Amino acid sequence: MSVLLQTGKVYLLRKAFNNSFSKYIFHRKKSDVSRKFISFDEIVAQRRAEARRSLVVQVNSESSFNELYGYCSKYASIDDIHHYKNSGGEHFMLIEFSTEENLKDILQSCSSHQKDLDVMGVQSPFLWFRATTGVKEKYPQSVKELAVKDGSLRVNEEVLFEELLNCETVSDQIQMLYDRTVLNDIGVRLRYMVARQLEIIFSSLYANIKVQPFGSSVNGFGKMGCDLDLVLTNTLNDNMTSPNHRLVYQEKKSEGGRSPWQRHMELVGALLEMRVPGASRVQKILNARVPIVKYSHDLVDVDCDLCCNNTSGVYMSELLWQLGSLDPRVRPLTCVVRCWARAVGLTNAHPGRWLTNFPLTLLVLFFLQQKDHGPVLPTLKHLVDLAGKDDIRIAEENLNCTFLRDLDRLPSESYAQNDDDLQTLLFKFFEFYSQFDFQDKAISLNEGKPIRKPNSHPLYVVNPLEQALNVSRNVSYEECERLRLEVRNAAWHLESCMDGHKSDDWGILGLVEQKSSRGLKKLLRVGNSHRLVSVKDLFNESDDVEPSEQGIRSKMEKYKKTDKLTGASVSEMKFKEKKSEMRFKNSQTAKEVYRIRRNKLI
Ligand code: CTP
Ligand code: MG
């Protein structure tokens, strides 16, 4: 808590407990009251335990809640039920039972398979709720309510931009962007359910299999809808390999030319195709340095990347999680930078010669380590120096991932040492990279200061856990130049907002709106607002002008003059629309355009 107080930002205090992970702060035992921080391992253990006592049940609609609750609570005690929909409009309830035993009881007492269909039964935590045949059992109105309704619903961009427009300060805008887009509690729960499903299905084939989420789903920098990175490990513990146990299993050696992991991943890919409910579009990429299987989970609506034996990825997520929890400004700042980079096309969902979110996040963390403005974050070297015996972690290929895990042991003067607000930090971030010597310097979170580049890669971001590697080695010279240009543009934009004048792209709005649609949207904007005129209202059947940008521009001029649109009410607009019987000239274009006060019109 005192971390928050040190920043002196009351609004941060208010918001800091509003995200998906904050409730865990309150889950600590009484004896832990002196602790400020909860560790990544504790969070992961809590999330895994939660998944072990949860089921995801497909239902007819959210009104199935009472019946499902009544039916299940006859057999077991329920903690909470969370409702969500997937993109196919199907409804699901994630039920968290009180204990793992409860879940076993319920599966034993009332789960079934489909007898008649041409399928082979498989047990997994994903089920569906069959309608009753015959007389419908009556359940009393439950005293419990749905913990969450439509929990996977993402914020509508247009609504969000309207809210951002109405914010008082740029700092408020940044905080709001983060609060509205951060991966929420049900998003995290579902990701752990997807991992749990694989563990259950694969455990009949492998003795000690573990499937763990890593990357943005768990490192605190994820947003709603982000991909799910999963790692599969198979490590036998000391007890299982004890020489005192004299009955030893006969086992199967992996044969053939290829590496055993490649062959196992091939099998995993086949299992995903044939045995994992919800998994679709399986794609095996086995010849990469780290073999990977990509798939989509249709019941949860998430794209997954499953790799094996990559525990360093988990330790990296732990490091990022820790740095993010040291100061409440870190995650909102990273969030706005990620959104800006996406909007200006610096990052892209597909792999290529450009930046991705992971190195971009390291750029933000590195900036926050800079001492000249009072470090917000410590260097990794400092965390390594303070590490004790319990912090030793060795990943595959003997990679040493040891650093301090218990952040309560970190001296308070090594972090959160300035009280700049988010706006100032964002501006300084852009300014810092506008002046950064990308030509000769590399970014090193280990040192917390620029170091000499060991080679001529255009952008060099030292991998914090494997310092001989550059995590942005794929970035081309052109993309690095674009980064330099875009940070300068962004700094210039923010500076121009400092006079307090609120134009329609003031503050972060001018940074996070997609550049490609910004021109057209700007053209269709009504007054100083994010409500947009529909192309439908500008063109009609008899028009010989195509709805090109030029055409829209001239139409818009006329529209503004004749209709004084700025103050027009929605009902007036609708009336006019009917009266003149305007129809879409080109539905393709019209679809892409936002409607005026969408919530009332449609
Ligand atoms: N990772 C790593 N070294 C790299 C690339 C990735 O250790 N060179 C690890 C990081 O822990 C990273 C995770 O793999 O967070 C997943 O990588 P990626 O999916 O590219 O990034 P995310 O952080 O998950 O971001 P996004 O939301 O874009 O998926
Ligand atoms: Mg990812």
XYZ file of C-alpha atoms and ligand atoms in Angstrom:
632
model
C 0.000 0.000 0.000
C 2.739 2.452 0.814
C 3.981 2.064 -2.728
C 0.825 3.758 -3.808
C 1.123 6.469 -1.216
C 4.670 7.241 -2.203
C 3.529 8.271 -5.652
C 1.231 10.837 -4.069
C -1.386 10.227 -6.716
C -4.795 9.841 -5.170
C -6.461 8.843 -8.412
C -4.027 5.977 -8.726
C -4.982 4.780 -5.264
C -8.591 4.722 -6.331
C -7.892 2.771 -9.485
C -5.073 0.522 -8.428
C -7.385 -1.987 -6.781
C -9.689 -2.108 -9.697
C -7.884 -4.609 -11.837
C -8.111 -8.326 -12.186
C -5.269 -9.209 -9.893
C -5.813 -6.792 -7.056
C -8.262 -9.010 -5.191
C -5.389 -11.320 -4.450
C -3.859 -8.670 -2.273
C -6.736 -9.320 0.088
C -6.361 -13.074 -0.026
C -3.285 -13.054 2.142
C -3.244 -14.808 5.455
C -3.544 -12.668 8.620
C 0.055 -13.461 9.495
C 1.144 -11.758 6.255
C -0.145 -8.282 7.052
C 3.355 -6.852 7.151
C 3.845 -7.799 3.491
C 3.248 -5.236 0.779
C 3.648 -7.530 -2.203
C 2.317 -10.891 -3.191
C 4.607 -13.067 -5.269
C 4.001 -14.351 -8.787
C 4.258 -17.933 -7.541
C 1.487 -17.288 -5.025
C -0.765 -15.782 -7.694
C -0.117 -18.687 -10.040
C -0.769 -21.227 -7.268
C -4.076 -19.510 -6.429
C -5.145 -19.375 -10.068
C -4.239 -23.022 -10.667
C -6.130 -24.099 -7.554
C -9.130 -22.055 -8.690
C -9.037 -23.807 -12.089
C -8.832 -27.236 -10.419
C -12.149 -26.576 -8.682
C -13.899 -24.960 -11.667
C -15.955 -26.145 -14.641
C -17.084 -24.322 -17.784
C -20.646 -25.278 -18.743
C -22.328 -24.246 -21.973
C -25.921 -23.149 -21.356
C -28.839 -21.858 -23.350
C -28.709 -18.307 -22.083
C -27.806 -16.299 -19.008
C -31.270 -17.065 -17.611
C -30.168 -20.713 -17.257
C -28.331 -19.546 -14.156
C -31.032 -20.423 -11.634
C -31.561 -23.915 -13.006
C -27.846 -24.640 -13.287
C -27.194 -23.316 -9.809
C -30.125 -25.300 -8.367
C -29.052 -28.492 -10.117
C -25.355 -28.315 -9.223
C -25.813 -27.147 -5.655
C -27.818 -30.325 -4.940
C -24.524 -32.180 -5.317
C -21.821 -29.732 -4.291
C -21.170 -26.385 -2.741
C -20.677 -23.511 -5.207
C -18.554 -20.425 -4.591
C -19.476 -18.370 -7.646
C -20.819 -18.544 -11.185
C -19.462 -16.249 -13.901
C -21.280 -15.837 -17.224
C -19.715 -15.065 -20.605
C -20.430 -15.360 -24.305
C -18.081 -16.375 -27.094
C -17.974 -14.633 -30.464
C -20.458 -17.176 -31.818
C -23.000 -15.797 -29.329
C -23.002 -19.038 -27.307
C -23.487 -18.715 -23.551
C -21.263 -20.259 -20.902
C -21.098 -20.360 -17.115
C -17.802 -20.789 -15.319
C -18.670 -22.443 -12.000
C -16.193 -22.275 -9.166
C -16.884 -24.930 -6.541
C -15.760 -24.551 -2.953
C -13.267 -27.420 -3.060
C -11.637 -29.725 -5.562
C -13.453 -32.603 -3.825
C -16.777 -30.862 -4.608
C -15.852 -30.822 -8.270
C -14.963 -34.520 -8.237
C -18.275 -35.270 -6.491
C -20.286 -33.425 -9.054
C -18.527 -35.054 -11.993
C -19.094 -38.450 -10.439
C -22.751 -37.864 -9.580
C -24.169 -36.168 -12.606
C -21.868 -35.882 -15.609
C -22.398 -38.032 -18.691
C -21.193 -38.625 -22.236
C -23.167 -38.743 -25.457
C -24.010 -42.353 -26.200
C -25.499 -42.173 -29.652
C -23.077 -39.975 -31.455
C -20.073 -41.040 -33.391
C -17.677 -39.712 -30.765
C -15.279 -41.223 -28.257
C -15.891 -39.900 -24.740
C -13.323 -37.580 -23.228
C -13.203 -35.990 -19.788
C -12.357 -32.329 -19.589
C -13.557 -29.345 -17.549
C -15.724 -28.172 -20.487
C -19.324 -29.510 -20.390
C -22.828 -28.535 -21.516
C -26.112 -28.396 -19.648
C -28.689 -30.718 -21.167
C -32.345 -29.643 -21.221
C -34.567 -31.817 -19.032
C -36.695 -34.462 -20.596
C -40.121 -34.965 -19.041
C -41.266 -32.969 -16.012
C -39.119 -29.924 -15.345
C -37.751 -29.795 -11.830
C -38.573 -26.526 -10.036
C -35.723 -24.769 -8.271
C -36.301 -21.990 -5.747
C -35.007 -18.570 -6.752
C -31.335 -18.676 -5.841
C -30.130 -16.263 -3.195
C -26.873 -16.073 -5.082
C -26.528 -13.972 -8.199
C -24.247 -14.295 -11.168
C -20.834 -13.009 -10.098
C -20.348 -11.598 -13.602
C -22.677 -11.219 -16.563
C -21.242 -11.165 -20.091
C -17.752 -11.130 -18.584
C -15.872 -11.414 -21.890
C -17.539 -8.389 -23.450
C -14.931 -5.992 -24.756
C -15.359 -2.265 -24.544
C -16.710 -0.690 -27.699
C -13.977 1.469 -29.195
C -16.288 4.291 -30.107
C -17.746 4.443 -26.600
C -14.265 4.312 -25.124
C -13.059 7.178 -27.307
C -16.066 9.233 -26.273
C -15.182 8.582 -22.623
C -11.549 9.489 -23.249
C -12.661 12.703 -24.875
C -14.545 13.628 -21.722
C -11.667 12.962 -19.324
C -10.327 15.862 -17.312
C -6.628 15.195 -17.798
C -4.353 13.137 -20.018
C -3.361 11.111 -16.942
C -7.022 10.265 -16.394
C -7.263 9.216 -20.033
C -4.303 6.849 -19.661
C -5.729 5.351 -16.482
C -9.130 4.938 -18.101
C -7.699 3.290 -21.215
C -5.960 0.788 -18.963
C -8.973 0.129 -16.728
C -11.285 -0.423 -19.696
C -8.999 -2.707 -21.683
C -6.969 -4.726 -19.160
C -7.509 -8.483 -19.195
C -10.180 -9.013 -16.552
C -10.687 -11.671 -13.904
C -12.800 -14.003 -16.053
C -10.299 -13.618 -18.893
C -7.546 -14.892 -16.600
C -9.740 -17.651 -15.139
C -10.626 -18.934 -18.611
C -6.989 -18.966 -19.660
C -6.146 -21.143 -16.679
C -9.102 -23.402 -17.602
C -7.664 -23.897 -21.091
C -4.337 -24.908 -19.503
C -6.124 -27.194 -17.035
C -7.994 -28.904 -19.864
C -4.730 -29.859 -21.569
C -3.227 -31.069 -18.295
C -6.197 -33.360 -17.699
C -6.247 -34.768 -21.210
C -2.490 -35.246 -21.530
C -1.975 -36.630 -18.034
C -3.163 -40.071 -19.082
C -0.175 -40.215 -21.465
C 2.527 -38.397 -19.523
C 3.443 -39.007 -15.887
C 3.938 -35.492 -14.584
C 2.703 -33.075 -17.140
C 2.192 -29.395 -16.337
C 0.682 -26.789 -18.666
C 1.253 -23.186 -17.621
C 0.086 -19.923 -19.147
C 2.831 -17.343 -19.657
C 3.256 -14.073 -21.595
C 0.701 -11.292 -21.496
C -2.079 -13.519 -20.120
C -0.279 -13.613 -16.785
C 2.423 -10.939 -16.741
C -0.003 -8.116 -15.918
C 0.339 -6.417 -19.320
C -2.390 -8.370 -21.107
C -5.496 -6.807 -22.562
C -8.909 -8.322 -23.243
C -8.695 -10.787 -26.104
C -4.910 -11.183 -25.997
C -3.421 -14.481 -27.188
C -2.669 -17.241 -24.742
C 0.912 -18.505 -24.576
C 1.149 -21.939 -23.006
C 4.133 -24.032 -22.043
C 4.080 -27.749 -21.488
C 6.647 -29.265 -19.147
C 7.165 -32.815 -18.027
C 9.474 -32.948 -15.044
C 9.588 -35.838 -12.650
C 9.881 -34.705 -9.045
C 12.353 -36.122 -6.510
C 9.758 -38.366 -4.954
C 8.941 -39.968 -8.304
C 12.592 -40.722 -9.010
C 13.576 -41.811 -5.494
C 16.066 -44.730 -5.540
C 14.276 -46.118 -2.453
C 11.249 -46.909 -4.576
C 12.184 -50.246 -6.092
C 9.327 -50.771 -8.524
C 10.222 -48.749 -11.570
C 7.914 -48.223 -14.542
C 8.895 -49.700 -17.909
C 9.073 -46.711 -20.200
C 9.152 -45.867 -23.857
C 12.246 -44.266 -25.337
C 11.692 -41.810 -28.123
C 13.205 -43.169 -31.323
C 13.810 -41.765 -34.785
C 16.036 -38.984 -36.062
C 14.092 -35.998 -34.803
C 14.351 -34.531 -31.311
C 12.031 -36.190 -28.776
C 10.260 -32.884 -28.115
C 9.482 -32.440 -31.801
C 7.871 -35.870 -31.831
C 5.927 -35.231 -28.658
C 4.685 -31.926 -29.994
C 3.569 -33.733 -33.140
C 1.525 -36.048 -30.923
C 0.216 -33.095 -28.912
C -0.914 -31.493 -32.186
C -2.745 -34.683 -33.159
C -4.345 -34.891 -29.715
C -5.513 -31.304 -29.980
C -7.123 -32.121 -33.316
C -8.780 -35.316 -32.134
C -9.272 -35.243 -28.391
C -9.531 -31.688 -27.092
C -13.071 -30.246 -27.146
C -13.078 -26.643 -28.351
C -9.664 -26.841 -30.071
C -9.728 -25.992 -33.776
C -7.453 -24.726 -36.573
C -4.465 -26.646 -35.219
C -1.193 -25.683 -36.871
C 2.081 -27.452 -36.071
C 5.327 -25.525 -36.434
C 7.787 -28.225 -35.472
C 10.996 -27.172 -37.171
C 11.378 -23.928 -35.223
C 14.064 -23.683 -32.486
C 11.213 -24.051 -30.006
C 8.593 -26.343 -31.631
C 5.160 -24.816 -31.297
C 1.551 -25.806 -31.916
C -0.953 -23.035 -32.582
C -4.682 -23.530 -32.135
C -7.873 -21.669 -31.422
C -10.132 -22.492 -28.519
C -13.649 -21.872 -29.786
C -15.421 -22.287 -26.431
C -13.267 -19.622 -24.802
C -12.532 -17.563 -27.908
C -8.813 -17.398 -27.532
C -5.890 -18.126 -29.843
C -3.271 -20.298 -28.204
C 0.445 -20.864 -28.827
C 1.565 -24.041 -27.116
C 5.278 -24.746 -26.793
C 7.232 -27.144 -24.672
C 9.988 -26.922 -22.107
C 10.263 -23.148 -22.340
C 10.320 -22.353 -18.623
C 12.466 -19.271 -19.257
C 9.336 -17.734 -20.843
C 7.531 -18.280 -17.533
C 10.402 -16.714 -15.552
C 10.362 -13.781 -17.962
C 6.642 -13.375 -17.288
C 7.416 -13.470 -13.586
C 10.001 -10.718 -13.978
C 7.576 -8.548 -15.938
C 4.825 -9.239 -13.406
C 7.119 -8.141 -10.576
C 8.215 -4.940 -12.271
C 4.596 -4.140 -13.074
C 3.514 -4.563 -9.469
C 6.212 -2.308 -7.993
C 4.471 0.900 -8.991
C 0.836 1.403 -10.083
C 1.871 3.617 -13.008
C 3.864 0.912 -14.808
C 0.953 -1.057 -16.292
C -1.195 1.905 -17.440
C 1.866 3.516 -19.041
C 2.783 0.295 -20.844
C -0.826 -0.120 -21.924
C -0.994 3.287 -23.613
C 2.381 2.771 -25.289
C 1.242 -0.608 -26.631
C -1.991 0.935 -27.957
C -0.122 3.819 -29.547
C 2.376 1.471 -31.229
C -0.460 -0.621 -32.618
C -2.318 2.452 -33.861
C 0.667 3.874 -35.739
C 1.488 0.430 -37.133
C 4.786 -0.048 -35.300
C 3.553 -3.381 -33.934
C 1.506 -5.911 -35.764
C -0.241 -9.137 -34.819
C 1.743 -11.063 -37.468
C 5.421 -11.870 -37.131
C 7.757 -9.900 -39.385
C 10.508 -7.280 -39.512
C 8.743 -5.066 -36.982
C 8.480 -4.633 -33.224
C 6.258 -6.847 -31.110
C 4.657 -6.108 -27.761
C 7.253 -7.939 -25.709
C 10.336 -5.843 -26.678
C 8.147 -2.743 -26.672
C 7.230 -3.486 -23.054
C 10.937 -3.801 -22.262
C 11.464 -0.349 -23.807
C 8.921 1.107 -21.369
C 10.407 -0.706 -18.365
C 13.901 0.425 -19.342
C 12.745 4.029 -19.552
C 11.262 3.718 -16.054
C 14.627 2.550 -14.722
C 16.364 5.787 -15.739
C 17.956 7.497 -12.784
C 17.922 11.106 -14.013
C 14.209 11.511 -13.296
C 14.287 9.328 -10.142
C 13.967 5.608 -10.932
C 10.472 4.168 -10.907
C 11.905 0.664 -11.303
C 15.088 -1.049 -10.092
C 17.649 -2.611 -12.405
C 17.608 -6.359 -12.869
C 21.188 -6.416 -11.616
C 19.924 -5.075 -8.311
C 17.272 -7.819 -8.135
C 19.940 -10.425 -8.887
C 22.291 -9.033 -6.219
C 19.557 -9.283 -3.602
C 18.530 -12.841 -4.525
C 18.789 -15.532 -1.876
C 18.766 -19.314 -1.806
C 14.998 -19.532 -2.371
C 15.249 -17.468 -5.512
C 17.436 -19.872 -7.445
C 15.735 -20.962 -10.667
C 17.486 -22.770 -13.473
C 15.593 -23.026 -16.767
C 16.294 -25.329 -19.717
C 19.810 -25.338 -21.182
C 21.089 -24.308 -17.743
C 19.803 -20.795 -18.078
C 20.135 -19.043 -14.752
C 16.894 -17.197 -13.991
C 17.717 -16.294 -10.411
C 16.553 -12.901 -9.139
C 14.821 -11.584 -6.029
C 11.254 -12.912 -5.778
C 10.186 -11.444 -2.447
C 9.755 -7.767 -3.312
C 9.243 -6.906 0.345
C 12.999 -7.353 0.677
C 13.682 -4.682 -1.930
C 14.865 -1.404 -0.330
C 12.178 1.199 -0.890
C 14.658 3.761 -2.236
C 15.316 1.569 -5.285
C 11.904 2.092 -6.863
C 8.999 4.568 -7.166
C 11.428 7.452 -6.675
C 9.516 10.125 -8.557
C 5.952 11.278 -8.450
C 5.407 12.308 -12.061
C 1.863 11.765 -13.193
C 1.092 9.454 -16.115
C 0.919 12.270 -18.643
C 4.388 13.481 -17.703
C 5.793 9.974 -17.785
C 4.301 9.331 -21.216
C 5.708 12.571 -22.566
C 9.127 11.814 -21.063
C 8.992 8.311 -22.555
C 8.558 9.708 -26.063
C 11.171 12.369 -25.430
C 13.634 9.808 -24.084
C 13.405 7.629 -27.173
C 13.393 10.666 -29.510
C 16.897 11.333 -28.236
C 18.066 7.743 -27.810
C 21.171 6.768 -29.727
C 19.810 3.642 -31.438
C 22.846 3.593 -33.726
C 25.403 2.800 -31.027
C 23.465 1.893 -27.921
C 21.557 -1.137 -26.721
C 18.773 -1.244 -24.148
C 19.656 -3.332 -21.118
C 17.263 -3.811 -18.209
C 20.057 -5.619 -16.420
C 22.107 -2.415 -16.242
C 19.253 0.077 -16.354
C 21.307 2.306 -18.645
C 22.240 2.240 -22.333
C 25.166 -0.031 -23.123
C 27.360 -0.378 -26.200
C 25.749 -2.386 -28.973
C 27.592 -5.675 -29.513
C 26.621 -5.827 -33.207
C 24.909 -3.812 -35.896
C 21.307 -4.918 -35.387
C 19.242 -1.748 -35.988
C 17.426 -2.125 -32.651
C 19.125 -3.916 -29.788
C 17.130 -4.881 -26.683
C 19.133 -7.230 -24.495
C 17.176 -10.303 -23.402
C 17.212 -9.774 -19.611
C 17.486 -13.484 -18.847
C 19.816 -14.429 -21.676
C 22.039 -11.443 -22.164
C 23.783 -12.720 -25.267
C 20.501 -12.451 -27.183
C 18.702 -9.488 -28.709
C 14.911 -9.808 -28.357
C 14.380 -7.383 -31.245
C 16.859 -8.856 -33.701
C 14.084 -9.224 -36.277
C 13.480 -5.456 -36.440
C 14.642 -3.923 -39.728
C 16.482 -0.648 -40.159
C 13.355 0.910 -41.729
C 11.184 -0.111 -38.794
C 13.704 1.273 -36.325
C 13.703 4.564 -38.260
C 9.921 4.581 -38.111
C 10.095 4.087 -34.346
C 12.345 7.144 -34.073
C 9.998 9.165 -36.237
C 6.826 8.065 -34.455
C 8.165 8.776 -30.946
C 9.028 12.271 -32.124
C 5.563 12.766 -33.617
C 3.975 11.497 -30.414
C 6.077 13.788 -28.215
C 5.153 16.698 -30.442
C 1.460 15.800 -30.257
C 1.485 15.567 -26.455
C 3.373 18.812 -26.138
C 0.803 20.558 -28.301
C -1.927 19.368 -25.878
C -0.274 20.992 -22.911
C -1.913 24.363 -23.541
C -5.129 22.843 -22.167
C -7.101 23.201 -25.408
C -9.260 20.108 -25.959
C -9.589 19.376 -29.660
C -11.210 16.143 -30.881
C -7.890 14.304 -30.760
C -6.552 15.833 -27.585
C -4.298 13.844 -25.276
C -3.984 10.171 -25.977
C -6.838 10.186 -28.494
C -4.417 11.477 -31.100
C -2.102 8.594 -30.209
C -4.309 5.529 -29.878
C -6.747 5.900 -32.757
C -5.775 3.770 -35.746
C -3.993 5.993 -38.231
C -5.628 4.304 -41.207
C -9.165 5.202 -40.133
C -8.255 8.486 -38.442
C -8.426 10.535 -41.662
C -11.866 9.299 -42.617
C -13.195 9.501 -39.066
C -11.894 13.047 -38.691
C -13.754 13.956 -41.820
C -17.009 12.489 -40.553
C -16.802 13.911 -37.055
C -19.575 16.181 -35.853
C -18.140 19.151 -34.013
C -15.737 18.478 -31.175
C -17.015 14.972 -30.618
C -16.297 11.358 -31.414
C -19.770 10.855 -32.827
C -19.505 10.359 -36.562
C -21.838 11.000 -39.468
C -22.731 7.906 -41.425
C -21.771 7.755 -45.066
C -25.345 6.614 -45.493
C -26.489 10.090 -44.584
C -24.274 11.651 -47.205
C -24.981 9.617 -50.313
C -28.065 8.381 -52.047
C -28.882 6.092 -54.943
C -28.888 8.833 -57.569
C -25.480 10.168 -56.579
C -22.878 9.802 -59.228
C -20.107 10.598 -56.789
C -18.327 7.561 -55.361
C -17.957 7.569 -51.548
C -14.231 8.142 -51.867
C -12.435 10.416 -49.410
C -12.742 13.260 -51.924
C -16.442 12.606 -52.428
C -17.096 12.403 -48.704
C -15.180 15.624 -48.126
C -17.315 17.630 -50.541
C -20.527 16.032 -49.273
C -19.565 16.770 -45.723
C -18.989 20.430 -46.506
C -22.506 20.718 -47.958
C -23.960 18.715 -45.089
C -22.455 20.929 -42.461
C -23.645 24.081 -44.210
C -27.201 23.039 -44.912
C -28.087 20.912 -41.908
C -26.065 22.515 -39.128
C -25.411 18.993 -38.033
C -23.516 19.772 -34.883
C -26.613 20.332 -32.813
C -29.009 18.016 -34.640
C -30.780 15.546 -32.446
C -30.802 11.885 -33.259
C -34.553 11.785 -33.784
C -34.295 14.659 -36.263
C -31.589 12.803 -38.083
C -33.627 9.634 -38.191
C -36.647 11.517 -39.397
C -34.692 13.128 -42.210
C -33.210 9.819 -43.087
C -36.661 8.286 -43.519
C -38.142 11.256 -45.287
C -35.552 11.520 -47.995
C -35.334 7.725 -48.193
C -31.588 7.758 -48.519
C -30.154 4.364 -49.090
C -26.634 3.021 -48.943
C -24.846 3.710 -52.156
C -22.118 1.347 -51.179
C -22.847 -0.889 -48.202
C -19.196 -1.935 -48.006
C -18.081 1.587 -47.171
C -21.099 2.301 -45.029
C -20.413 -0.686 -42.819
C -17.031 0.664 -41.945
C -18.372 3.971 -40.817
C -19.586 4.753 -37.347
C -23.122 5.918 -36.653
C -24.186 9.026 -34.812
C -25.085 8.109 -31.231
C -24.968 4.486 -32.149
C -26.586 3.386 -28.905
C -29.814 5.179 -29.743
C -29.996 4.658 -33.449
C -29.344 0.969 -33.754
N 9.499 -14.209 -24.634
C 10.828 -14.303 -24.291
N 11.798 -13.972 -25.201
C 11.460 -13.557 -26.443
C 10.106 -13.457 -26.810
C 9.152 -13.791 -25.877
O 11.126 -14.670 -23.152
N 12.421 -13.246 -27.302
C 8.485 -14.589 -23.636
C 8.038 -13.394 -22.796
O 7.743 -13.839 -21.497
C 6.766 -12.976 -23.493
C 6.213 -14.324 -23.895
O 7.354 -15.079 -24.284
O 5.922 -12.259 -22.619
C 5.187 -14.339 -24.987
O 5.662 -13.632 -26.103
P 4.664 -12.799 -26.998
O 3.387 -13.560 -27.160
O 5.385 -12.371 -28.213
O 4.434 -11.484 -26.114
P 3.363 -11.131 -25.033
O 4.091 -10.483 -23.905
O 2.524 -12.314 -24.696
O 2.481 -10.018 -25.744
P 1.169 -10.183 -26.684
O 0.045 -9.628 -25.875
O 1.472 -9.369 -27.884
O 1.013 -11.635 -27.005
Mg 1.438 -13.486 -26.136
